[in-house]
XYZ file of N, CA and C in Angstrom:
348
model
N 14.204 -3.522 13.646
C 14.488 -3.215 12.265
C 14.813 -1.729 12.158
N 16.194 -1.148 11.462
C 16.210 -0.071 11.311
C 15.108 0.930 10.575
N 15.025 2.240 10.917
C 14.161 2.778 9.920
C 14.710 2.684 8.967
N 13.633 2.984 7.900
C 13.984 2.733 5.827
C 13.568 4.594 5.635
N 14.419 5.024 5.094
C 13.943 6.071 4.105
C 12.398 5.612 3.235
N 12.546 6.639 3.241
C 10.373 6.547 2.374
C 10.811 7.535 1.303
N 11.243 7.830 0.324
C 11.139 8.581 -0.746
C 9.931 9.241 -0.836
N 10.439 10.791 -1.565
C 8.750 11.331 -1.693
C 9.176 11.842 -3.472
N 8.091 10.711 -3.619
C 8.081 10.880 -5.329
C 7.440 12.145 -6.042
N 8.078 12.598 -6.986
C 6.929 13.712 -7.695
C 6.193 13.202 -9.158
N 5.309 13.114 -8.500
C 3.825 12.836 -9.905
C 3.155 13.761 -10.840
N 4.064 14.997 -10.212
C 3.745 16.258 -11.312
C 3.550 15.811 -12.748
N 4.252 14.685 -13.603
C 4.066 14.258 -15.139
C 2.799 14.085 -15.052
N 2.279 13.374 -14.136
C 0.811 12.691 -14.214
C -0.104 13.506 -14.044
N -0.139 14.839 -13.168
C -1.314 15.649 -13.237
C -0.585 16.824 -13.976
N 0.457 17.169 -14.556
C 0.811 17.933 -15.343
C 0.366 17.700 -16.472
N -0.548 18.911 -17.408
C -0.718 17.994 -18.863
C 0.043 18.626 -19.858
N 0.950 19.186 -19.551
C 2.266 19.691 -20.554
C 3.681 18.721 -20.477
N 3.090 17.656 -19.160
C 4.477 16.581 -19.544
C 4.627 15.464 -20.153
N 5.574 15.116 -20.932
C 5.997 14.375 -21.966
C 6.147 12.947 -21.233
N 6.176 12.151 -22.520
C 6.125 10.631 -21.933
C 7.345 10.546 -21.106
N 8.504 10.474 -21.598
C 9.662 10.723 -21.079
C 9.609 11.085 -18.769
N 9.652 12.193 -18.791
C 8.859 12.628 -17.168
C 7.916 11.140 -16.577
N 6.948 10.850 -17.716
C 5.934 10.281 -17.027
C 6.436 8.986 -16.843
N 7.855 8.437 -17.835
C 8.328 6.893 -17.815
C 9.484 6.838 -16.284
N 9.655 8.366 -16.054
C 10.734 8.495 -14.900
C 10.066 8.163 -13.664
N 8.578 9.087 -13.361
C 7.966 8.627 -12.482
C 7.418 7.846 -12.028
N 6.963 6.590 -13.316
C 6.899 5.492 -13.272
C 7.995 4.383 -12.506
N 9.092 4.579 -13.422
C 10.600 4.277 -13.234
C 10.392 4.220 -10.954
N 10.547 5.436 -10.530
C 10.699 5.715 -9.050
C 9.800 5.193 -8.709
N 8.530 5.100 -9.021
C 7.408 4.271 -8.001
C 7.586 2.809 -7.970
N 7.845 2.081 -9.066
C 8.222 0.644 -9.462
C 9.429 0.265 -8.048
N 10.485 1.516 -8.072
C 11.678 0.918 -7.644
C 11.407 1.114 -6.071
N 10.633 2.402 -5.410
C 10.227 2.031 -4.059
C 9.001 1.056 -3.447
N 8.517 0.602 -4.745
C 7.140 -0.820 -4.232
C 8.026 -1.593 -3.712
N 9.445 -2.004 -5.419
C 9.483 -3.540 -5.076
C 10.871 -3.122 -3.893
N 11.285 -2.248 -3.717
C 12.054 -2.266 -2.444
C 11.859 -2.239 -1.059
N 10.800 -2.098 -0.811
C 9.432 -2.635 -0.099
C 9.553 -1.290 0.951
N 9.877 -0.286 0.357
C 9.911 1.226 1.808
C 8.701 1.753 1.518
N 7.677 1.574 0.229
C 6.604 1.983 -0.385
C 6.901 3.629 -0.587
N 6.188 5.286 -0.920
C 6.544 6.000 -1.072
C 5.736 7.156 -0.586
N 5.771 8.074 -0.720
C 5.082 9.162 -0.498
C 4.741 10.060 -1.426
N 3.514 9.918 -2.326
C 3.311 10.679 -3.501
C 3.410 12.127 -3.134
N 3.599 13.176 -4.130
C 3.566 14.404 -3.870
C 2.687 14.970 -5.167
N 1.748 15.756 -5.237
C 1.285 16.389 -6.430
C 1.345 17.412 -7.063
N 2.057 17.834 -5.886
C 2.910 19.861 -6.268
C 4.572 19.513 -6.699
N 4.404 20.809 -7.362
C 5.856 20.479 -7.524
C 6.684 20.607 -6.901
N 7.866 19.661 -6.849
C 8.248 19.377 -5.900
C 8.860 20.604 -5.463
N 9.543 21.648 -6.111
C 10.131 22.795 -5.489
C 9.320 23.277 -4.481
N 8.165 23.453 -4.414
C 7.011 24.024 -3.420
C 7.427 23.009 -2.244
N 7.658 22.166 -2.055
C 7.711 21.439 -0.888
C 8.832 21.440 0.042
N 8.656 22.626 1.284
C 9.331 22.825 2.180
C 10.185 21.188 2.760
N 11.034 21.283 2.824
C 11.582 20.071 3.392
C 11.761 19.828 4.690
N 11.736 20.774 5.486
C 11.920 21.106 6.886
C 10.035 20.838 7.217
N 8.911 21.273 6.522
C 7.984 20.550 6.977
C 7.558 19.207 6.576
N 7.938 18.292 5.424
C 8.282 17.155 5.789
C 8.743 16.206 6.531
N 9.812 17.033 7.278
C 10.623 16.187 8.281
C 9.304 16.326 9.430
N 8.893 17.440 9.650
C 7.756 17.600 10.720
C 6.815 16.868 10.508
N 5.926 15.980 9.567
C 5.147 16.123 9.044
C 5.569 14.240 9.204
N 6.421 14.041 8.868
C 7.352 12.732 9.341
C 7.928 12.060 10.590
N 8.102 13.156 11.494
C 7.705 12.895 12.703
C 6.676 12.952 13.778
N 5.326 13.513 13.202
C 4.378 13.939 13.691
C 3.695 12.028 13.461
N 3.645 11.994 11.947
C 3.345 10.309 11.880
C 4.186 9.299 12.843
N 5.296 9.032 12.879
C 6.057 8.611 13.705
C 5.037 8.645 15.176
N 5.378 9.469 15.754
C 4.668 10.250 16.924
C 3.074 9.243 17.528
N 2.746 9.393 16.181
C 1.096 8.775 16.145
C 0.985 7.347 15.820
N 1.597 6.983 15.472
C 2.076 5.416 15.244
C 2.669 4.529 16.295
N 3.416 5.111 17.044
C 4.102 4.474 17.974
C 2.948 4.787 19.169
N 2.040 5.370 19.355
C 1.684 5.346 20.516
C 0.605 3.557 20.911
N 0.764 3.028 22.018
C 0.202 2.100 21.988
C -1.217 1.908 21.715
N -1.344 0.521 20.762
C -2.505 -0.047 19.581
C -3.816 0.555 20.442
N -4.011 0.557 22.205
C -5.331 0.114 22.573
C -5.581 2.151 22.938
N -4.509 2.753 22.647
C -4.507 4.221 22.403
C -5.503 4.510 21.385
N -4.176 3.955 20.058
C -5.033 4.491 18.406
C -6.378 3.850 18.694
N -6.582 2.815 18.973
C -8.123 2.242 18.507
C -9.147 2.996 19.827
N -8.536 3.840 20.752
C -9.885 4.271 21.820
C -9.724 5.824 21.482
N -8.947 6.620 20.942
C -9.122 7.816 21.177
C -9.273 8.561 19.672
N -8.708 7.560 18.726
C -8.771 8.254 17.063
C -10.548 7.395 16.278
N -10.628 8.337 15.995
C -11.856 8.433 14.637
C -11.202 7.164 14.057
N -11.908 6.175 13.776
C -11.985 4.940 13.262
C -12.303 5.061 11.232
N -11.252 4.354 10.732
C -12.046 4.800 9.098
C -13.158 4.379 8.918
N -13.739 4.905 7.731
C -15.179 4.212 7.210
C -15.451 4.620 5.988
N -16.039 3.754 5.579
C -15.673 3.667 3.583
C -16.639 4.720 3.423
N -17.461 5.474 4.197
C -17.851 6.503 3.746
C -17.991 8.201 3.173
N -16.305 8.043 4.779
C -15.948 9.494 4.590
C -13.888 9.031 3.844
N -13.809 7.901 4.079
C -12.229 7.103 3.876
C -11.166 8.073 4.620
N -11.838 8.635 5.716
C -10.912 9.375 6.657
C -10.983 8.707 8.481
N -9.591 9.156 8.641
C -9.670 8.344 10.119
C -8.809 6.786 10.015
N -8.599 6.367 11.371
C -7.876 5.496 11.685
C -7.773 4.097 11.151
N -6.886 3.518 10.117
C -7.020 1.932 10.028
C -6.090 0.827 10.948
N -6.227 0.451 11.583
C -5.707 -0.304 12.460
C -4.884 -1.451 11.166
N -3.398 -1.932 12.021
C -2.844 -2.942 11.283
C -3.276 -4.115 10.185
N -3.330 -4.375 9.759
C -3.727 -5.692 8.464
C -5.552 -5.459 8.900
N -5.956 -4.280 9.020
C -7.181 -4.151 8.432
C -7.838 -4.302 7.070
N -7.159 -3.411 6.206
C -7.336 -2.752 5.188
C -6.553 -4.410 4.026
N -7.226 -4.501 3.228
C -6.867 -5.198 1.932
C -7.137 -4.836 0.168
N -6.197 -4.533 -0.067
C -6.068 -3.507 -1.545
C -6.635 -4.966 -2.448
N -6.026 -6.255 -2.307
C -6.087 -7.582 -3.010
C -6.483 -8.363 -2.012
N -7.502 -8.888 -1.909
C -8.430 -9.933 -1.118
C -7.688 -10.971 -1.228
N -7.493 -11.493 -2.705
C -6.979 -12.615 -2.461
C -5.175 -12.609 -1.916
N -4.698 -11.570 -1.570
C -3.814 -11.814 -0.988
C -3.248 -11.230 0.501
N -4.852 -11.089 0.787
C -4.542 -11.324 2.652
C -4.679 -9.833 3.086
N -4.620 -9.608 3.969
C -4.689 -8.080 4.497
C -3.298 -7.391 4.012
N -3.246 -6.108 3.812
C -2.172 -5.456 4.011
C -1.666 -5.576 5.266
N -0.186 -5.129 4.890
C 0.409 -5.354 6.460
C 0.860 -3.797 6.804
N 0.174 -3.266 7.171
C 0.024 -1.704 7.234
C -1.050 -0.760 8.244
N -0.796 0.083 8.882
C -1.690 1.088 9.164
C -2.027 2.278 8.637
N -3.226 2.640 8.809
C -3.084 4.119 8.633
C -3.764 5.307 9.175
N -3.663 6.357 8.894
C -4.462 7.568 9.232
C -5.025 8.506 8.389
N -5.756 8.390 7.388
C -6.571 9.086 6.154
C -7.141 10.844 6.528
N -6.679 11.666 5.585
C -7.318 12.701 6.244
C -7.318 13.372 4.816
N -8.421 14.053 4.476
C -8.570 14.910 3.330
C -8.846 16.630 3.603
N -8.991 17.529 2.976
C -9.392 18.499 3.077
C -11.091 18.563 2.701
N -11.386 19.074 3.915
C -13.376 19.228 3.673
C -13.346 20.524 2.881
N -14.231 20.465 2.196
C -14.645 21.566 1.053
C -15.760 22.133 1.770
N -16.095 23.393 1.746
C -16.585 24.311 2.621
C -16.246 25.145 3.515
């Protein structure tokens, strides 16, 4: 399957509280149209001008990078998630957002900033 573009949406309306419905029906508008086109998206919460594009692309191939390496890799050498810290490795159709409709068909790699 070819790669899909992943759009990186800006949600600035939503944590902006000087933006108007209008902004917030657009960003709505873009998230709707990369679900049901099934590439899903990449939220952003800064604005988007702040966001170097040249470290995206890095930042896009670094995932790439970590994804492709083989399954019995990710599951022996990466930090495993856990609903406690929700950081670290989810292995394929682990994770289910809707129970009743089966695992996601997805991986991932969760990482937050520690405070301290």
């Amino acid at each position: 399957m070819p790669d899909q573009a992943v759009p990186i949406l800006d949600l600035t309306p939503y944590t902006d509280g000087g933006a108007d419905s209008e902004a917030r029906a657009r960003a709505a508008t873009a998230m709707d149209s990369a679900c049901r086109g099934g590439s899903g998206f990449v939220a952003a919460r800064l604005p988007m001008a702040s966001v170097n594009e040249d470290v995206v692309r890095k930042a896009f191939a670094a995932a790439k990078e970590l994804f492709d390496q083989p399954e019995d890799v990710k599951l022996n050498s990466m930090r495993r998630l856990t609903a406690e810290t929700n950081c670290g490795y989810s292995p394929l159709s682990v994770e289910a957002l809707d129970r009743a409709r089966g695992p996601d068909c997805k991986e991932a790699f969760n990482v937050r900033k520690v405070k301290g």
